[in-house]
XYZ file of C-alpha atoms in Angstrom:
341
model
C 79.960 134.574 0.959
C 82.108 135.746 4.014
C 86.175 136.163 2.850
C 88.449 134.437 5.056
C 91.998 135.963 5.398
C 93.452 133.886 8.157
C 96.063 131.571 6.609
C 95.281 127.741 7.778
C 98.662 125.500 8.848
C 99.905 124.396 5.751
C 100.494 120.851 7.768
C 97.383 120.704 8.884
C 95.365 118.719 6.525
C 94.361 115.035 8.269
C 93.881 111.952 5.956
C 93.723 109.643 8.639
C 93.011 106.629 5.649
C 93.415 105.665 2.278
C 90.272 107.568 1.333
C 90.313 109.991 -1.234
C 88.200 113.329 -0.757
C 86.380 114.657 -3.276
C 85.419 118.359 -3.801
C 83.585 119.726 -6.620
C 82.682 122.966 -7.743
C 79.556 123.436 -5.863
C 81.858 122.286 -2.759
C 84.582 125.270 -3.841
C 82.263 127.335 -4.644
C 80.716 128.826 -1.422
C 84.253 129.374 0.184
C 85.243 132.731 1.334
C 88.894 133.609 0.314
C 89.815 137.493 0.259
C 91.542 138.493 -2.752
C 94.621 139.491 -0.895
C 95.051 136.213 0.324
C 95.078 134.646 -2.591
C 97.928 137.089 -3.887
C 100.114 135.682 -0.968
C 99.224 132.614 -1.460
C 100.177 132.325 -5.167
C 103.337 134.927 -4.376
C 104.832 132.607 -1.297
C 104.522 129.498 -4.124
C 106.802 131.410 -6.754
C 108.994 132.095 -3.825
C 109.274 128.627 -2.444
C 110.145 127.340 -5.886
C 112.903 130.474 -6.675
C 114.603 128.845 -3.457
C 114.731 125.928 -5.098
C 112.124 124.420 -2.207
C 109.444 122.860 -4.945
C 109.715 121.427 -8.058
C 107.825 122.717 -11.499
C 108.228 120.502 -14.522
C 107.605 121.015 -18.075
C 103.641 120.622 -18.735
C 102.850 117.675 -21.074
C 100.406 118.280 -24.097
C 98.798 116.318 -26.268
C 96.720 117.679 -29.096
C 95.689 115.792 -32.278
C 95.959 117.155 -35.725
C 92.839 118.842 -36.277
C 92.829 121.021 -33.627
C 89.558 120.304 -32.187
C 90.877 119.348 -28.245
C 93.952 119.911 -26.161
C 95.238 118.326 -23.034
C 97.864 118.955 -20.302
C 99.460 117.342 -17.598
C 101.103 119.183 -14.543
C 102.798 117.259 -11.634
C 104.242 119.257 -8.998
C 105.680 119.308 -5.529
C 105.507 122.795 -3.047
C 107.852 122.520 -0.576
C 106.612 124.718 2.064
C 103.625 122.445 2.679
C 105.222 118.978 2.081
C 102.943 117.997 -0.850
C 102.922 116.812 -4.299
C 99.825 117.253 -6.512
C 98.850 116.439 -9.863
C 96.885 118.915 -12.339
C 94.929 118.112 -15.728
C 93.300 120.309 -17.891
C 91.005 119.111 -20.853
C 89.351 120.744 -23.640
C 87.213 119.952 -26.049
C 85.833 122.075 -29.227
C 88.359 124.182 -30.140
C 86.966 125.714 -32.961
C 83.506 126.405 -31.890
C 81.892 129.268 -29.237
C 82.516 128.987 -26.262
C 79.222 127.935 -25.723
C 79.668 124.784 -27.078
C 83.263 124.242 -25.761
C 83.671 121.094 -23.121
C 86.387 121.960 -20.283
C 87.484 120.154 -17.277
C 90.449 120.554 -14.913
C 91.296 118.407 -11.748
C 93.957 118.640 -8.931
C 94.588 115.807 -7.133
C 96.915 116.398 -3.664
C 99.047 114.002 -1.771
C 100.538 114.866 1.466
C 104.323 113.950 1.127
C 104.443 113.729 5.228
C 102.146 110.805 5.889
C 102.059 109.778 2.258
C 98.290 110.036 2.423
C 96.122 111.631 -0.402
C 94.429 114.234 0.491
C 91.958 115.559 -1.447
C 90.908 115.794 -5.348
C 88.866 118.714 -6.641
C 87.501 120.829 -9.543
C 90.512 123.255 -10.540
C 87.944 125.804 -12.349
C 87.939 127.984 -9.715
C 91.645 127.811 -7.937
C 92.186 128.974 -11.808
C 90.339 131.604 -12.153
C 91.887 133.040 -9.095
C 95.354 132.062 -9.351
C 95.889 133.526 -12.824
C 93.982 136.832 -12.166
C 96.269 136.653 -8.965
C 99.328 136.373 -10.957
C 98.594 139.260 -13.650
C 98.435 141.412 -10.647
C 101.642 140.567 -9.175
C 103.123 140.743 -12.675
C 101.700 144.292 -12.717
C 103.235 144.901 -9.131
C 106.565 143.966 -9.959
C 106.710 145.500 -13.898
C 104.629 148.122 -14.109
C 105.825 151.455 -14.980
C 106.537 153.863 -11.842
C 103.575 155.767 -10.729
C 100.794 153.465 -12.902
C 97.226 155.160 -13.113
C 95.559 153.532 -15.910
C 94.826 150.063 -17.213
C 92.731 148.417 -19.965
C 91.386 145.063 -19.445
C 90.799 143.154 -22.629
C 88.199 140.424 -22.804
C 85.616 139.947 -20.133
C 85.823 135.672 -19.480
C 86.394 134.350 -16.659
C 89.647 135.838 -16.299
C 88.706 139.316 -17.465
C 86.284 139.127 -14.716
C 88.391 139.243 -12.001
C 91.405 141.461 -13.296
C 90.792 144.205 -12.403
C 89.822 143.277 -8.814
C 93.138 141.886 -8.374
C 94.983 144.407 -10.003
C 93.510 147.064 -7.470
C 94.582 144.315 -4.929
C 98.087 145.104 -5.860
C 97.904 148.206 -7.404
C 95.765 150.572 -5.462
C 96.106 154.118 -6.670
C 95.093 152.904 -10.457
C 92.628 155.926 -11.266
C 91.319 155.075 -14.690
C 90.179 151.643 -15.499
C 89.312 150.540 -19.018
C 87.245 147.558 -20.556
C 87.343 146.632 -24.260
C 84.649 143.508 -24.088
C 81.669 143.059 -27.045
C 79.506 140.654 -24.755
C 76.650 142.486 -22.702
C 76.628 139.501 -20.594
C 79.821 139.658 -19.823
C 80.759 143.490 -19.344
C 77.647 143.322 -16.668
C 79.774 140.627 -15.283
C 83.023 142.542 -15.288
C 81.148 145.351 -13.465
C 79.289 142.939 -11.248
C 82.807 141.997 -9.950
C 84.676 144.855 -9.384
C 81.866 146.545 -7.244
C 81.505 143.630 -5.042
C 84.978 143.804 -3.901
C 85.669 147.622 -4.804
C 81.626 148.694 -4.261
C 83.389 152.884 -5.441
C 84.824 151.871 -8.856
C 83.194 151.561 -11.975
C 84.889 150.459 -15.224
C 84.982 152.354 -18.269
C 83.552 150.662 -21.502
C 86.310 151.822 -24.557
C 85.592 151.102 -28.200
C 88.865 152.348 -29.835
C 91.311 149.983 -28.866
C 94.104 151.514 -30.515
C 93.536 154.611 -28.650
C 92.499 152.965 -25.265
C 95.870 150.733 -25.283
C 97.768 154.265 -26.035
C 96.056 155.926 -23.171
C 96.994 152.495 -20.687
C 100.170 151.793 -18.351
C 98.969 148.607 -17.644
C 97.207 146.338 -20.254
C 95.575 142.829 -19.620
C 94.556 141.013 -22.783
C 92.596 138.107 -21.433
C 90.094 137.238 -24.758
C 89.574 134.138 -25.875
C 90.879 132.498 -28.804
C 87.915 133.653 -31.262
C 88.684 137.304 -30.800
C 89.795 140.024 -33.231
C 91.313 142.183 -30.925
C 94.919 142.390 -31.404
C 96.701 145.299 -30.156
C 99.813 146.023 -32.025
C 103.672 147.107 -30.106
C 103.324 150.943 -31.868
C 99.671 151.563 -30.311
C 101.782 151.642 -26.661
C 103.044 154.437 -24.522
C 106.826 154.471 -23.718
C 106.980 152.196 -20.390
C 103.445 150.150 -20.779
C 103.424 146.841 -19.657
C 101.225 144.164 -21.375
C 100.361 141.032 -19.743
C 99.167 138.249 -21.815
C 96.830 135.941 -20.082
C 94.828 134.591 -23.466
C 94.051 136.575 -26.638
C 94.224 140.222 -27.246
C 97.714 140.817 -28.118
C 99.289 140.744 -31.395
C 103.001 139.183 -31.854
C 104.671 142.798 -31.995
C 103.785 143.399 -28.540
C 106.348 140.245 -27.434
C 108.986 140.488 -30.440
C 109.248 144.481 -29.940
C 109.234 144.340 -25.882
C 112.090 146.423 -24.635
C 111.645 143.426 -21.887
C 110.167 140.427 -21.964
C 109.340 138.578 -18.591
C 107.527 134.960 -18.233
C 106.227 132.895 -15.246
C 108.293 130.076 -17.317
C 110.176 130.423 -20.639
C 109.678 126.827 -21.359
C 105.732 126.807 -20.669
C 105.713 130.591 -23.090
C 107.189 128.169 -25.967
C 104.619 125.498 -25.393
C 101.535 127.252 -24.668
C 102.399 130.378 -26.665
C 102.808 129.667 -30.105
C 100.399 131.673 -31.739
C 103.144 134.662 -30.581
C 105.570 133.260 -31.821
C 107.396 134.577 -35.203
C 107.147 133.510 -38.608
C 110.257 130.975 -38.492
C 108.500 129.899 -35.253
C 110.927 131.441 -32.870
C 110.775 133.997 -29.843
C 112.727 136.335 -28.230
C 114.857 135.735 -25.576
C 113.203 135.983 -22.238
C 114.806 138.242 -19.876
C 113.889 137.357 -16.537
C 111.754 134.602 -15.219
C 108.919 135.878 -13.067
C 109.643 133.592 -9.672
C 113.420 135.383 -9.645
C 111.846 138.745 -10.523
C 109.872 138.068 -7.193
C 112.658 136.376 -5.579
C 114.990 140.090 -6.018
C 117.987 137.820 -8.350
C 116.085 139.154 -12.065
C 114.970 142.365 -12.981
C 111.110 142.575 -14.104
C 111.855 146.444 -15.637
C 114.757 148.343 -15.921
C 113.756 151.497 -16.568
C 111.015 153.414 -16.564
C 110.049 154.339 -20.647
C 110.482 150.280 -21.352
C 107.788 148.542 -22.902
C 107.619 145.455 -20.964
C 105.497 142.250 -22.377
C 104.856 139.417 -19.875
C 103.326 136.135 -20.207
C 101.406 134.639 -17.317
C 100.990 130.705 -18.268
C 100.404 128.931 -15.158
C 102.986 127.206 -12.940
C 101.438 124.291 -11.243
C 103.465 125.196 -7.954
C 100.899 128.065 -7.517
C 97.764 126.045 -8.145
C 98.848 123.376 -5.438
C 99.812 126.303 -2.940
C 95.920 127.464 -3.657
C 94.560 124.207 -3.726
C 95.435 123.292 -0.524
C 94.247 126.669 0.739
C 90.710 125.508 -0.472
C 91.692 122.083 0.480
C 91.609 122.738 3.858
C 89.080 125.499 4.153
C 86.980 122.841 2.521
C 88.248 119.950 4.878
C 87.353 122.215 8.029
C 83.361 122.862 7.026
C 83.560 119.310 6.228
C 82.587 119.498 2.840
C 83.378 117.049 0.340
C 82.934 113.237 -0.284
C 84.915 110.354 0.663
C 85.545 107.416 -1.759
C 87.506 104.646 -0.964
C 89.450 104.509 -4.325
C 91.971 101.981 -3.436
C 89.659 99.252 -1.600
């Protein structure tokens, strides 16, 4: 895989017909994107929509009584590239391993210039970058001053590429700490970081409660069967904890010094398991697209603890979709279906 870092025109995508282009994963999955690229990517598409250029409703969900699947729908519109795009994410087997879990996510992209679709694609992989992506520039912005550790909890998809990414944005991190219980995937953590940092290695921790004391930065990225759950009082004065999926008990949010979301709204939806016994939250102090955009604060001062929850903002998956979009559409990869003949 080769990275490309030069950014394509955001107008440049041609639907020249009422075809619809389909890429799938094996289509997304030899592209070469450099890390840093993606960061700018997703950080541009927060500050398009804190200029009130794009539009980011509420996420729809649907889940059914039992538990056992849950659905969302996400329909967007980035205003720096003129296009509209709609997201859905499905899964399926809630309560079993992951193993046996059934997951599928879709993007489908119009341009709003020619009113012309343009392509529709897997969105496994724009999301395993994007939210990485955003946990990094979460840690950028929050992080106490002079950060040198962090502990990386869970080793997923998305534990996979943290830290990656949060070297990306936070290069003089010295000490960097897994807390993972799968050999599969703490090779794959490793596997990771040395093919885009080949010097660092990753240190395996098995006391949590003294690894989260010892971090500045913490990224709890389990999944929903885990029994990790570091507590508020296990943190230094000024650590900031970024929830991305499991890891993280409820004291970490309702004892924050500061609490910052990518969207208050989606943190009430998505987030309930953090949420207190009467079902409530705290107030959220600053909204991560203003924190970026210099009108909100993302840390005031420098002994806060700071809790932040990254839930994704479609804005930032169409901004990276039509990144791969048209990396995609220039190799000529993809297949064309004539969906409205």
């Amino acid at each position: 895989m080769t990275d490309s870092t030069v950014a394509a025109d955001p107008r440049s995508i041609s639907a020249g017909d009422r075809t619809l282009r389909i890429l799938t994963t094996s289509d997304l999955a030899g592209l070469g994107i450099a890390l840093a690229d993606v960061v700018a990517t997703v950080e541009g598409a927060y500050r398009t929509l804190a200029a009130g250029g794009s539009d980011n409703p509420r996420k729809l969900t649907v889940k059914p009584a039992d538990g056992h699947s849950v659905a969302y729908a996400m329909l967007g519109r980035d205003g720096s590239r003129d296009v509209v795009a709609v997201k859905t994410s499905y899964k399926h087997g809630l309560h079993k391993d992951r193993g046996s879990q059934h997951y599928y996510t879709t993007l489908t992209l119009y341009d709003d210039v020619t009113g012309l679709p343009v392509a529709m694609m897997d969105c496994g992989r724009i999301g395993s970058l994007r939210t990485p992506a955003v946990s990094a520039l979460l840690a950028r912005e929050c992080a106490p001053p002079g950060a040198r550790s962090a502990l990386v909890i869970g080793t997923g998809t998305q534990g996979r590429l943290a830290l990656p990414f949060l070297l990306t944005t936070l290069p003089d991190l010295e000490r960097l700490m897994l807390s993972g219980t799968h050999p599969e995937g703490i090779a794959a953590v490793r596997e990771e970081l040395r093919a885009h940092f080949p010097d660092r290695d990753v240190e395996l921790v098995t006391d949590l409660r003294a690894a989260a004391g010892d971090a500045d930065v913490l990224v709890a990225t389990a999944g929903g069967h885990t029994t990790a759950a570091v507590e508020a009082d296990w943190l230094r004065p000024g650590a900031l904890s970024v929830l991305v999926g499991h890891g993280l008990a409820p004291s970490t949010l309702h004892r924050a010094d500061r609490v910052v979301a990518t969207s208050e709204a989606q943190m009430k939806v998505t987030g309930t398991d953090m949420a207190d016994a009467a079902g409530g939250f705290p107030t959220v102090d600053a909204e991560f697209p203003a924190v970026l955009a210099g009108t909100a604060t993302g840390r005031g001062t420098a002994r806060e603890r700071v809790f932040a929850y990254n839930s994704g903002l479609v804005v930032t998956d169409i901004a990276l979709g039509q990144r791969f979009a048209q990396l995609a559409l220039d190799q000529g990869l993809g297949t064309q279906v004539a969906l409205w003949r």
